[in-house]
Amino acid sequence: MKAGNYYYLFPTRAWAQRALWDNICEWAGGKKLVDLLCPPELVRRKNNSDFFIDLINGSRIKIDGTDNLNFVGQGGSGYVLSEFSLHKEEVSGFLAPILTEGSAFAIFNGTLRGKSNHLWRLYENNQDRKDWFTQWYTLEDTKTAYWVGDGVSINPELAGKINPYDNKPYKNIQEDVDSGIISYAMARQEYLNEAISQVDNSYYGRELEILRNEGRVGNYTGGGAVYTFWDLGTSDATSIVFAQITDGKPVIIDYHESTGKKIEDYAVVINSKNYRYGGHFAPHDVSKRMLFGDLVTRAKEVGIDFRRVPKTNSVLQDIEICRRMLGIIMFHERCQDLLDHLDSYREGSAGRPVHDAHSHGADAFRTMVMAIHLNLVIQYLGISDAIHLPSKVGEAEGYVNEHTDTDGERPLWERIRGIDTSLLG
């Protein structure tokens, strides 16, 4: 290979450092992976701050991420983009003129992670082109593990045998699925390298099938306080999941969904359940949602003291966490509407969740799971923190005088007047 600048690129620089530069290989006696790939006999200089290696033939190998675009404008003789399905899609566009002008090569590798990403499109578009080399390895090809159980039988001959590369027994993937460390769908994606990210396009179909088979839908209630978890709509539905949680294990005991309501209406719904509430959790953008103006303030006026569940880095990663938690969740049988929504929550053509009538319930469910996952669920409401709607119609007139819409709309009492007063106590 000619002397030149060569790049090994991960989706981020931090990822490159962890996965390659600082990665210690126990199976190789504690040596770093980068030193195994570039033995000392070939290395003239190694820079541990900028992550590059100068070779004795005059070449430089640069380890970096594409998040900072440092590879643009520098020229290079070759590029390897690892886990390409997770790089930003525009990266290949920046790379194209460099490859043309410098007659450089590029290698794109990674797990396929479905058919709605740029790695799959590169494979599909170029698998029959003579100037491209494409190869798709599966678990049957790599023989790195086996999967026996749950209707799957792949590489069963490896059971009980030792992997010569690390002198450890070959792993049965079913053990990871059974333990809940990975979902069935994610295991098919990550271990089998299947070109589908979800089975039958449903995010939770497999987990819900197991849940029902195990009898985890019934006349169940948990213990202690009830917590609510919301997906707040504007022109579409607002969904509320009611759950009791013990040691991080939720029992979903109730579900409500409606459209076009005001916060006062939902306060009536919350109050009518006669649950003892420990807290109310809403998505990170709660202040921007629904039809109330400043929702957080308005909600607190009627006794719904929201706490926010922060935005995370990836909806798809959150969905994987939801899949795992479905392995321990129980549902009351009155929550069939929510179960139907979760059954129908699916991936769209763009590789993202479809936004439809089912996504609101699924999003409220995800609010619950992420609140538990992030250790946010604590009982911060006390006995005195009740819903503060007027308990008698006669008291409402005085209540109205202090609670008017900040944007000049009708006073609060006028907006409450249409509710079912039988729910007010």
Short mmCIF file of N, CA and C in Angstrom, two decimals, residues 8-24 32-34 46-52 62-68:
data_model
loop_
_atom_site.label_atom_id
_atom_site.label_comp_id
_atom_site.label_asym_id
_atom_site.label_seq_id
_atom_site.Cartn_x
_atom_site.Cartn_y
_atom_site.Cartn_z
N TYR A 8 -9.46 6.03 10.19
CA TYR A 8 -10.41 5.06 10.72
C TYR A 8 -11.39 5.86 11.56
N LEU A 9 -12.63 5.97 11.11
CA LEU A 9 -13.59 6.92 11.65
C LEU A 9 -14.80 6.23 12.28
N PHE A 10 -15.14 6.65 13.50
CA PHE A 10 -16.33 6.20 14.20
C PHE A 10 -17.37 7.33 14.19
N PRO A 11 -18.59 7.08 14.63
CA PRO A 11 -19.59 8.16 14.65
C PRO A 11 -19.18 9.36 15.48
N THR A 12 -18.41 9.14 16.56
CA THR A 12 -17.93 10.26 17.37
C THR A 12 -16.47 10.01 17.75
N ARG A 13 -15.78 11.08 18.11
CA ARG A 13 -14.38 10.98 18.53
C ARG A 13 -14.27 10.19 19.84
N ALA A 14 -15.20 10.45 20.76
CA ALA A 14 -15.18 9.72 22.03
C ALA A 14 -15.36 8.23 21.80
N TRP A 15 -16.22 7.87 20.88
CA TRP A 15 -16.44 6.47 20.53
C TRP A 15 -15.14 5.86 19.98
N ALA A 16 -14.45 6.60 19.12
CA ALA A 16 -13.19 6.12 18.55
C ALA A 16 -12.17 5.84 19.64
N GLN A 17 -12.10 6.73 20.62
CA GLN A 17 -11.14 6.54 21.70
C GLN A 17 -11.46 5.29 22.51
N ARG A 18 -12.74 5.11 22.85
CA ARG A 18 -13.12 3.96 23.68
C ARG A 18 -13.00 2.64 22.93
N ALA A 19 -13.47 2.63 21.68
CA ALA A 19 -13.58 1.37 20.95
C ALA A 19 -12.25 0.89 20.40
N LEU A 20 -11.33 1.81 20.10
CA LEU A 20 -10.11 1.40 19.41
C LEU A 20 -8.85 1.84 20.13
N TRP A 21 -8.75 3.11 20.46
CA TRP A 21 -7.49 3.61 21.00
C TRP A 21 -7.23 3.12 22.43
N ASP A 22 -8.24 3.16 23.29
CA ASP A 22 -8.06 2.77 24.70
C ASP A 22 -8.57 1.37 25.01
N ASN A 23 -9.05 0.65 24.01
CA ASN A 23 -9.68 -0.65 24.23
C ASN A 23 -8.63 -1.70 24.61
N ILE A 24 -8.72 -2.20 25.84
CA ILE A 24 -7.79 -3.22 26.33
C ILE A 24 -8.39 -4.59 26.08
N LYS A 32 -3.51 -3.31 24.17
CA LYS A 32 -4.51 -2.46 23.57
C LYS A 32 -4.79 -2.90 22.14
N LEU A 33 -6.05 -2.75 21.74
CA LEU A 33 -6.44 -3.18 20.40
C LEU A 33 -5.65 -2.45 19.33
N VAL A 34 -5.41 -1.16 19.53
CA VAL A 34 -4.68 -0.40 18.50
C VAL A 34 -3.25 -0.92 18.33
N LYS A 46 3.72 7.37 17.90
CA LYS A 46 2.33 7.20 18.32
C LYS A 46 1.94 8.41 19.17
N ASN A 47 0.90 9.12 18.78
CA ASN A 47 0.46 10.31 19.49
C ASN A 47 -0.81 10.00 20.27
N ASN A 48 -0.71 10.00 21.60
CA ASN A 48 -1.82 9.58 22.45
C ASN A 48 -2.82 10.69 22.73
N SER A 49 -2.55 11.91 22.32
CA SER A 49 -3.50 13.00 22.52
C SER A 49 -4.34 13.26 21.27
N ASP A 50 -3.73 13.14 20.10
CA ASP A 50 -4.45 13.38 18.85
C ASP A 50 -4.83 12.08 18.14
N PHE A 51 -4.50 10.95 18.73
CA PHE A 51 -4.91 9.63 18.24
C PHE A 51 -4.46 9.38 16.79
N PHE A 52 -3.16 9.48 16.56
CA PHE A 52 -2.65 9.07 15.25
C PHE A 52 -1.37 8.27 15.42
N LYS A 62 -4.98 7.89 11.20
CA LYS A 62 -5.66 8.81 12.11
C LYS A 62 -6.96 8.16 12.61
N ILE A 63 -7.13 8.10 13.93
CA ILE A 63 -8.34 7.56 14.56
C ILE A 63 -9.19 8.74 15.01
N ASP A 64 -10.45 8.82 14.56
CA ASP A 64 -11.24 10.01 14.87
C ASP A 64 -12.73 9.68 14.73
N GLY A 65 -13.55 10.71 14.93
CA GLY A 65 -14.99 10.60 14.73
C GLY A 65 -15.43 11.55 13.64
N THR A 66 -16.58 11.26 13.05
CA THR A 66 -17.09 12.15 12.00
C THR A 66 -17.97 13.25 12.57
N ASP A 67 -18.16 13.28 13.89
CA ASP A 67 -19.00 14.32 14.48
C ASP A 67 -18.37 15.69 14.39
N ASN A 68 -17.03 15.75 14.30
CA ASN A 68 -16.36 17.05 14.24
C ASN A 68 -15.93 17.44 12.83
#
